[in-house]
Amino acid sequence: KVKVATLSDIHSFKEYQQVYNDIAKKIEDEDDFDVDGSAGPNLVRLAWHSAGTYDKYDKNPHTNGGSYGGTMRFSKEGGDGANNGLAKGREFLEPLLKKYTWLSHGDLWTLAGVVAIQEMGGPKIKWRPGRKDLSEEYQAPNGKLPDAAQGPDYVRKFFNRLDFTDREMVALIGAHTLGRCHVTSSGYDGPWDFAPTMFDNGFFTQLQKGVGSGEGQWHLRKWDGPEQYEDNNSNSLMMLPADMALVQDPKFKKIVDEFAASQEAFFNEFAPAFQKLLESGIHFPKESKELVFRTLDEQS
Ligand code: DDH
C-alpha cells in the first residue's frame, strides 16, 4: 500500500504544537496577506484543495489524489486553474519546511488549514500526521476540484466521489464563511459574509433566504463576469451558483436551516467532516493518535 500514514518517523505532540504555533504567529504577524488581512482563508483553501482531489472510485494510487503526497507542489497539479491563488499560501508556508526539515508538504498544508480554522474562532479539528512527499507521478489529474457554476446534482455527486454524505457536504461548504473570491484567481468576486476572517455560521445565515426580491435575499449580479449572486441589502456579498444549490435542493436546504439556526450544530458536524476530508484516501493505522492543538489564546 502506498498511501499509509507512517508511525515510525512522526514526531511528538509537542513538536507539532510548535509548528502549529509558528504558523499561527506568522498568520498574526503578516496581516497584509490579502484584502481582508489574514492568510487564514487561503490556507484553509490550500488544505482543502490538497485533499479534495481524492477519487474513491479510482483504485490507482498514482491518480486517485488526496493530501498524502503534497503533489500540488508540482506544476501540473499546482497549475490546475482551480488552484489559482494558492501558490501564495504555499510560499507563505515555505519557511516552515526549512525550519522543520522532517515535515512533509501534505502534513504542513493540512495542519495549516487546522491552525487557520482554530485561530479564526472555529471548532477544534483532530489532526493526524504521517503523510509523505510523493513524486510527480502521483499528481492528481486536473479537473478533480469542483466547478462553481454547477447546481445541486453536481455538488452531491462531486462530494459522493469523496465519500461524503449530504450533511457532511453542507457542513464543509460552510467554510465559505471565510475569505473571498478573487477575480484574478477564479473570475468570481467578493466575500460571502461580513466577517471573512471569522469562522462562524455566517455563510448559512446569509445563504438561507435564497433568491428573491425580499430583505436579505439574493439576485443575479449584473456584470461581465461569471454568473454569481449578490445580496439585496448591501450589494457587496456574493454566492456562487454551487452555493445557491444548497437552498435549491430541499434536502440540502433543511440542513442549511439547521446550521443557520445553530452555530454549535454547524461546528459539531464541520469538525469531523474536515478531519475526514484531510484524511481522504490515506490509511491511518489503528495506533495513529489524533492530535488536538491548543490555540495561541489558550496558551497565553
Ligand atoms: Fe471554496 N471556493 N468551493 N470551499 N473556498 C473559493 C474560495 C474558498 C468552491 C469554489 C470556490 C469548498 C467548496 C467549494 C474555501 C473553502 C472551501 C472560490 C474563490 C471558489 C470559486 C477562489 C478565489 O477566487 O480566490 C466550490 C465550487 C465548492 C463546492 O463545494 C462545490 C469547501 C468544501 C471548502 C473547505 O474548506 C472545506 C475557502 C476558505 C475559500 C476562500 C479562499 C480565500 O483565498 O479567501
GROMACS .gro file of C-alpha atoms and ligand atoms in nm:
model
  345
    1LYS     CA    1   0.000   0.000   0.000
    2VAL     CA    2   0.133   0.342  -0.094
    3LYS     CA    3  -0.071   0.594   0.099
    4VAL     CA    4  -0.031   0.460   0.450
    5ALA     CA    5   0.042   0.714   0.722
    6THR     CA    6   0.380   0.639   0.879
    7LEU     CA    7   0.404   0.581   1.250
    8SER     CA    8   0.779   0.534   1.268
    9ASP     CA    9   0.907   0.876   1.169
   10ILE     CA   10   0.640   1.104   1.304
   11HIS     CA   11   0.727   1.350   1.578
   12SER     CA   12   0.596   1.425   1.925
   13PHE     CA   13   0.277   1.618   2.002
   14LYS     CA   14   0.495   1.894   2.146
   15GLU     CA   15   0.679   1.937   1.818
   16TYR     CA   16   0.358   1.956   1.610
   17GLN     CA   17   0.218   2.208   1.859
   18GLN     CA   18   0.536   2.409   1.799
   19VAL     CA   19   0.473   2.401   1.424
   20TYR     CA   20   0.110   2.499   1.493
   21ASN     CA   21   0.229   2.796   1.699
   22ASP     CA   22   0.476   2.909   1.433
   23ILE     CA   23   0.205   2.905   1.165
   24ALA     CA   24  -0.043   3.083   1.395
   25LYS     CA   25   0.211   3.355   1.480
   26LYS     CA   26   0.302   3.401   1.116
   27ILE     CA   27  -0.067   3.448   1.029
   28GLU     CA   28  -0.090   3.708   1.307
   29ASP     CA   29   0.230   3.890   1.203
   30GLU     CA   30   0.168   3.903   0.829
   31ASP     CA   31  -0.167   4.074   0.848
   32ASP     CA   32  -0.149   4.225   0.499
   33PHE     CA   33  -0.157   3.892   0.315
   34ASP     CA   34  -0.487   3.965   0.140
   35VAL     CA   35  -0.766   4.224   0.105
   36ASP     CA   36  -0.917   4.113   0.436
   37GLY     CA   37  -0.575   4.082   0.601
   38SER     CA   38  -0.527   3.726   0.717
   39ALA     CA   39  -0.367   3.441   0.525
   40GLY     CA   40  -0.607   3.210   0.710
   41PRO     CA   41  -0.874   3.170   0.441
   42ASN     CA   42  -0.614   3.096   0.172
   43LEU     CA   43  -0.456   2.830   0.398
   44VAL     CA   44  -0.792   2.663   0.459
   45ARG     CA   45  -0.847   2.650   0.084
   46LEU     CA   46  -0.494   2.513   0.033
   47ALA     CA   47  -0.564   2.231   0.279
   48TRP     CA   48  -0.896   2.153   0.113
   49HIS     CA   49  -0.760   2.159  -0.242
   50SER     CA   50  -0.465   1.939  -0.145
   51ALA     CA   51  -0.716   1.679  -0.020
   52GLY     CA   52  -1.018   1.738  -0.242
   53THR     CA   53  -0.867   1.571  -0.547
   54TYR     CA   54  -0.940   1.231  -0.394
   55ASP     CA   55  -1.145   0.990  -0.604
   56LYS     CA   56  -1.273   0.686  -0.416
   57TYR     CA   57  -1.368   0.513  -0.743
   58ASP     CA   58  -1.010   0.528  -0.869
   59LYS     CA   59  -0.802   0.242  -0.726
   60ASN     CA   60  -0.479   0.359  -0.887
   61PRO     CA   61  -0.262   0.533  -0.622
   62HIS     CA   62  -0.089   0.731  -0.895
   63THR     CA   63  -0.405   0.914  -0.992
   64ASN     CA   64  -0.650   0.891  -0.703
   65GLY     CA   65  -0.541   1.214  -0.532
   66GLY     CA   66  -0.570   1.323  -0.170
   67SER     CA   67  -0.340   1.517   0.060
   68TYR     CA   68  -0.084   1.241   0.126
   69GLY     CA   69   0.184   1.318  -0.133
   70GLY     CA   70   0.185   1.700  -0.127
   71THR     CA   71   0.177   1.687  -0.506
   72MET     CA   72   0.034   2.036  -0.555
   73ARG     CA   73   0.397   2.148  -0.533
   74PHE     CA   74   0.444   2.015  -0.888
   75SER     CA   75   0.349   2.221  -1.191
   76LYS     CA   76   0.068   2.013  -1.336
   77GLU     CA   77  -0.143   1.993  -1.018
   78GLY     CA   78  -0.026   2.335  -0.893
   79GLY     CA   79  -0.117   2.478  -1.234
   80ASP     CA   80  -0.472   2.342  -1.239
   81GLY     CA   81  -0.694   2.650  -1.285
   82ALA     CA   82  -0.881   2.557  -0.966
   83ASN     CA   83  -0.560   2.611  -0.771
   84ASN     CA   84  -0.504   2.969  -0.891
   85GLY     CA   85  -0.405   3.187  -0.596
   86LEU     CA   86  -0.282   2.901  -0.379
   87ALA     CA   87   0.086   2.939  -0.472
   88LYS     CA   88   0.074   3.239  -0.240
   89GLY     CA   89  -0.030   3.019   0.052
   90ARG     CA   90   0.232   2.757  -0.033
   91GLU     CA   91   0.504   3.023  -0.041
   92PHE     CA   92   0.380   3.164   0.290
   93LEU     CA   93   0.441   2.822   0.447
   94GLU     CA   94   0.774   2.754   0.274
   95PRO     CA   95   0.992   2.883   0.565
   96LEU     CA   96   0.833   2.623   0.792
   97LEU     CA   97   0.967   2.347   0.567
   98LYS     CA   98   1.315   2.494   0.601
   99LYS     CA   99   1.287   2.508   0.979
  100TYR     CA  100   1.119   2.169   1.025
  101THR     CA  101   1.304   1.967   0.764
  102TRP     CA  102   1.129   1.647   0.874
  103LEU     CA  103   0.785   1.784   0.788
  104SER     CA  104   0.613   1.668   0.467
  105HIS     CA  105   0.421   1.905   0.240
  106GLY     CA  106   0.098   1.713   0.299
  107ASP     CA  107   0.129   1.731   0.677
  108LEU     CA  108   0.222   2.100   0.666
  109TRP     CA  109  -0.062   2.206   0.436
  110THR     CA  110  -0.330   2.010   0.619
  111LEU     CA  111  -0.202   2.125   0.958
  112ALA     CA  112  -0.202   2.487   0.837
  113GLY     CA  113  -0.572   2.450   0.749
  114VAL     CA  114  -0.641   2.329   1.102
  115VAL     CA  115  -0.440   2.617   1.252
  116ALA     CA  116  -0.627   2.872   1.040
  117ILE     CA  117  -0.972   2.740   1.134
  118GLN     CA  118  -0.896   2.721   1.506
  119GLU     CA  119  -0.724   3.061   1.521
  120MET     CA  120  -1.016   3.227   1.338
  121GLY     CA  121  -1.256   3.103   1.606
  122GLY     CA  122  -1.364   2.772   1.454
  123PRO     CA  123  -1.400   2.432   1.620
  124LYS     CA  124  -1.114   2.210   1.731
  125ILE     CA  125  -1.013   1.977   1.446
  126LYS     CA  126  -0.847   1.648   1.527
  127TRP     CA  127  -0.540   1.602   1.310
  128ARG     CA  128  -0.306   1.310   1.241
  129PRO     CA  129   0.048   1.323   1.097
  130GLY     CA  130   0.227   1.072   0.878
  131ARG     CA  131   0.189   1.191   0.517
  132LYS     CA  132   0.494   1.153   0.295
  133ASP     CA  133   0.603   1.353  -0.007
  134LEU     CA  134   0.544   1.152  -0.324
  135SER     CA  135   0.696   1.208  -0.668
  136GLU     CA  136   0.542   1.386  -0.970
  137GLU     CA  137   0.391   1.061  -1.094
  138TYR     CA  138   0.139   1.089  -0.811
  139GLN     CA  139  -0.011   1.424  -0.915
  140ALA     CA  140  -0.387   1.411  -0.931
  141PRO     CA  141  -0.522   1.475  -1.280
  142ASN     CA  142  -0.650   1.829  -1.343
  143GLY     CA  143  -1.023   1.885  -1.317
  144LYS     CA  144  -1.074   1.695  -0.990
  145LEU     CA  145  -1.179   2.005  -0.794
  146PRO     CA  146  -1.536   2.137  -0.810
  147ASP     CA  147  -1.691   2.364  -1.072
  148ALA     CA  148  -1.861   2.663  -0.907
  149ALA     CA  149  -2.107   2.714  -1.193
  150GLN     CA  150  -2.299   2.393  -1.119
  151GLY     CA  151  -2.616   2.304  -0.926
  152PRO     CA  152  -2.732   2.057  -0.657
  153ASP     CA  153  -2.696   1.731  -0.853
  154TYR     CA  154  -2.339   1.812  -0.941
  155VAL     CA  155  -2.248   1.913  -0.585
  156ARG     CA  156  -2.395   1.593  -0.442
  157LYS     CA  157  -2.218   1.376  -0.698
  158PHE     CA  158  -1.893   1.560  -0.652
  159PHE     CA  159  -1.885   1.504  -0.277
  160ASN     CA  160  -2.004   1.145  -0.311
  161ARG     CA  161  -1.682   1.087  -0.505
  162LEU     CA  162  -1.502   1.189  -0.185
  163ASP     CA  163  -1.733   0.967   0.020
  164PHE     CA  164  -1.933   1.241   0.195
  165THR     CA  165  -2.299   1.241   0.300
  166ASP     CA  166  -2.540   1.530   0.241
  167ARG     CA  167  -2.489   1.657   0.596
  168GLU     CA  168  -2.112   1.642   0.567
  169MET     CA  169  -2.102   1.824   0.234
  170VAL     CA  170  -2.327   2.106   0.351
  171ALA     CA  171  -2.116   2.144   0.666
  172LEU     CA  172  -1.793   2.153   0.464
  173ILE     CA  173  -1.917   2.420   0.224
  174GLY     CA  174  -1.989   2.631   0.535
  175ALA     CA  175  -1.614   2.709   0.518
  176HIS     CA  176  -1.726   2.976   0.271
  177THR     CA  177  -1.785   3.186   0.581
  178LEU     CA  178  -1.413   3.253   0.529
  179GLY     CA  179  -1.234   3.459   0.270
  180ARG     CA  180  -1.349   3.573  -0.065
  181CYS     CA  181  -1.343   3.516  -0.439
  182HIS     CA  182  -1.071   3.698  -0.631
  183VAL     CA  183  -1.134   3.797  -0.993
  184THR     CA  184  -0.768   3.728  -1.063
  185SER     CA  185  -0.794   3.370  -0.930
  186SER     CA  186  -1.138   3.231  -1.016
  187GLY     CA  187  -1.309   3.511  -1.208
  188TYR     CA  188  -1.566   3.541  -0.927
  189ASP     CA  189  -1.568   3.841  -0.697
  190GLY     CA  190  -1.631   3.919  -0.331
  191PRO     CA  191  -1.683   3.769   0.017
  192TRP     CA  192  -1.973   3.552   0.140
  193ASP     CA  193  -2.029   3.733   0.467
  194PHE     CA  194  -1.924   4.047   0.652
  195ALA     CA  195  -1.664   3.879   0.872
  196PRO     CA  196  -1.443   3.687   0.628
  197THR     CA  197  -1.169   3.621   0.882
  198MET     CA  198  -1.404   3.479   1.145
  199PHE     CA  199  -1.508   3.118   1.136
  200ASP     CA  200  -1.878   3.120   1.223
  201ASN     CA  201  -2.208   3.011   1.070
  202GLY     CA  202  -2.240   3.338   0.876
  203PHE     CA  203  -2.240   3.162   0.540
  204PHE     CA  204  -2.561   2.980   0.630
  205THR     CA  205  -2.740   3.280   0.781
  206GLN     CA  206  -2.666   3.475   0.463
  207LEU     CA  207  -2.749   3.195   0.222
  208GLN     CA  208  -3.063   3.077   0.399
  209LYS     CA  209  -3.310   3.321   0.245
  210GLY     CA  210  -3.232   3.224  -0.111
  211VAL     CA  211  -3.311   3.410  -0.432
  212GLY     CA  212  -3.589   3.672  -0.438
  213SER     CA  213  -3.660   4.042  -0.411
  214GLY     CA  214  -3.708   4.048  -0.033
  215GLU     CA  215  -3.494   4.168   0.254
  216GLY     CA  216  -3.176   3.962   0.288
  217GLN     CA  217  -3.242   3.771  -0.031
  218TRP     CA  218  -3.025   3.735  -0.338
  219HIS     CA  219  -3.034   3.839  -0.706
  220LEU     CA  220  -2.811   3.768  -1.001
  221ARG     CA  221  -2.537   4.025  -1.025
  222LYS     CA  222  -2.534   4.231  -1.343
  223TRP     CA  223  -2.176   4.234  -1.458
  224ASP     CA  224  -1.944   4.100  -1.725
  225GLY     CA  225  -1.806   3.824  -1.502
  226PRO     CA  226  -1.932   3.470  -1.449
  227GLU     CA  227  -2.284   3.416  -1.314
  228GLN     CA  228  -2.292   3.486  -0.941
  229TYR     CA  229  -2.542   3.615  -0.686
  230GLU     CA  230  -2.539   3.943  -0.496
  231ASP     CA  231  -2.731   4.030  -0.177
  232ASN     CA  232  -3.023   4.276  -0.192
  233ASN     CA  233  -2.924   4.452   0.132
  234SER     CA  234  -2.571   4.567   0.058
  235ASN     CA  235  -2.489   4.452  -0.296
  236SER     CA  236  -2.148   4.361  -0.159
  237LEU     CA  237  -2.175   3.993  -0.069
  238MET     CA  238  -2.167   3.702  -0.309
  239MET     CA  239  -2.286   3.345  -0.359
  240LEU     CA  240  -2.167   3.104  -0.625
  241PRO     CA  241  -2.422   2.901  -0.821
  242ALA     CA  242  -2.280   2.594  -0.639
  243ASP     CA  243  -2.354   2.769  -0.304
  244MET     CA  244  -2.709   2.859  -0.407
  245ALA     CA  245  -2.750   2.488  -0.489
  246LEU     CA  246  -2.774   2.431  -0.113
  247VAL     CA  247  -3.104   2.617  -0.089
  248GLN     CA  248  -3.242   2.492  -0.420
  249ASP     CA  249  -3.238   2.128  -0.315
  250PRO     CA  250  -3.493   2.061  -0.034
  251LYS     CA  251  -3.271   1.804   0.140
  252PHE     CA  252  -2.976   2.042   0.145
  253LYS     CA  253  -3.200   2.334   0.248
  254LYS     CA  254  -3.315   2.157   0.563
  255ILE     CA  255  -2.953   2.120   0.673
  256VAL     CA  256  -2.872   2.482   0.582
  257ASP     CA  257  -3.160   2.590   0.808
  258GLU     CA  258  -3.026   2.381   1.096
  259PHE     CA  259  -2.677   2.527   1.067
  260ALA     CA  260  -2.814   2.880   1.029
  261ALA     CA  261  -3.014   2.830   1.350
  262SER     CA  262  -2.727   2.682   1.550
  263GLN     CA  263  -2.359   2.756   1.518
  264GLU     CA  264  -2.296   2.475   1.764
  265ALA     CA  265  -2.468   2.224   1.535
  266PHE     CA  266  -2.255   2.351   1.247
  267PHE     CA  267  -1.929   2.327   1.444
  268ASN     CA  268  -2.015   1.977   1.570
  269GLU     CA  269  -2.056   1.846   1.216
  270PHE     CA  270  -1.793   2.056   1.044
  271ALA     CA  271  -1.503   1.940   1.263
  272PRO     CA  272  -1.522   1.564   1.193
  273ALA     CA  273  -1.606   1.628   0.826
  274PHE     CA  274  -1.299   1.848   0.782
  275GLN     CA  275  -1.079   1.588   0.953
  276LYS     CA  276  -1.222   1.323   0.721
  277LEU     CA  277  -1.157   1.547   0.420
  278LEU     CA  278  -0.792   1.594   0.516
  279GLU     CA  279  -0.754   1.218   0.560
  280SER     CA  280  -0.924   1.121   0.232
  281GLY     CA  281  -0.751   0.835   0.056
  282ILE     CA  282  -0.499   0.778   0.335
  283HIS     CA  283  -0.486   0.469   0.550
  284PHE     CA  284  -0.411   0.562   0.912
  285PRO     CA  285  -0.303   0.260   1.118
  286LYS     CA  286  -0.512   0.195   1.428
  287GLU     CA  287  -0.234   0.323   1.650
  288SER     CA  288  -0.235   0.666   1.483
  289LYS     CA  289  -0.303   0.922   1.753
  290GLU     CA  290  -0.542   1.209   1.692
  291LEU     CA  291  -0.381   1.534   1.798
  292VAL     CA  292  -0.584   1.827   1.928
  293PHE     CA  293  -0.392   2.153   1.936
  294ARG     CA  294  -0.427   2.444   2.172
  295THR     CA  295  -0.485   2.786   2.021
  296LEU     CA  296  -0.240   3.070   2.089
  297ASP     CA  297  -0.506   3.228   2.312
  298GLU     CA  298  -0.540   2.916   2.520
  299GLN     CA  299  -0.165   2.908   2.576
  300SER     CA  300  -0.124   3.271   2.678
  301DDH    FE1  301  -1.446   2.704  -0.185
  301DDH     N1  302  -1.418   2.842  -0.333
  301DDH     N2  303  -1.558   2.590  -0.310
  301DDH     N3  304  -1.459   2.562  -0.041
  301DDH     N4  305  -1.322   2.815  -0.067
  301DDH     C1  306  -1.348   2.959  -0.325
  301DDH     C2  307  -1.287   3.010  -0.213
  301DDH     C3  308  -1.278   2.942  -0.092
  301DDH     C4  309  -1.592   2.620  -0.439
  301DDH     C5  310  -1.544   2.728  -0.515
  301DDH     C6  311  -1.466   2.830  -0.462
  301DDH     C7  312  -1.529   2.445  -0.051
  301DDH     C8  313  -1.617   2.412  -0.155
  301DDH     C9  314  -1.627   2.477  -0.274
  301DDH    C10  315  -1.288   2.783   0.062
  301DDH    C11  316  -1.310   2.662   0.127
  301DDH    C12  317  -1.389   2.558   0.077
  301DDH    C13  318  -1.351   3.025  -0.453
  301DDH    C14  319  -1.284   3.157  -0.485
  301DDH    C15  320  -1.425   2.946  -0.537
  301DDH    C16  321  -1.459   2.974  -0.682
  301DDH    C17  322  -1.136   3.138  -0.512
  301DDH    C18  323  -1.069   3.268  -0.543
  301DDH     O1  324  -1.112   3.337  -0.636
  301DDH     O2  325  -0.970   3.302  -0.472
  301DDH    C19  326  -1.687   2.523  -0.489
  301DDH    C20  327  -1.745   2.522  -0.628
  301DDH    C21  328  -1.710   2.436  -0.387
  301DDH    C22  329  -1.806   2.323  -0.385
  301DDH     O3  330  -1.836   2.272  -0.277
  301DDH    C23  331  -1.870   2.275  -0.489
  301DDH    C24  332  -1.501   2.361   0.063
  301DDH    C25  333  -1.560   2.222   0.084
  301DDH    C26  334  -1.412   2.431   0.143
  301DDH    C27  335  -1.347   2.389   0.271
  301DDH     O4  336  -1.254   2.448   0.316
  301DDH    C28  337  -1.391   2.270   0.344
  301DDH    C29  338  -1.222   2.898   0.124
  301DDH    C30  339  -1.173   2.905   0.268
  301DDH    C31  340  -1.216   2.998   0.027
  301DDH    C32  341  -1.160   3.140   0.043
  301DDH    C33  342  -1.018   3.146  -0.007
  301DDH    C34  343  -0.958   3.284   0.001
  301DDH     O5  344  -0.847   3.300  -0.052
  301DDH     O6  345  -1.016   3.376   0.060
   0.00000   0.00000   0.00000
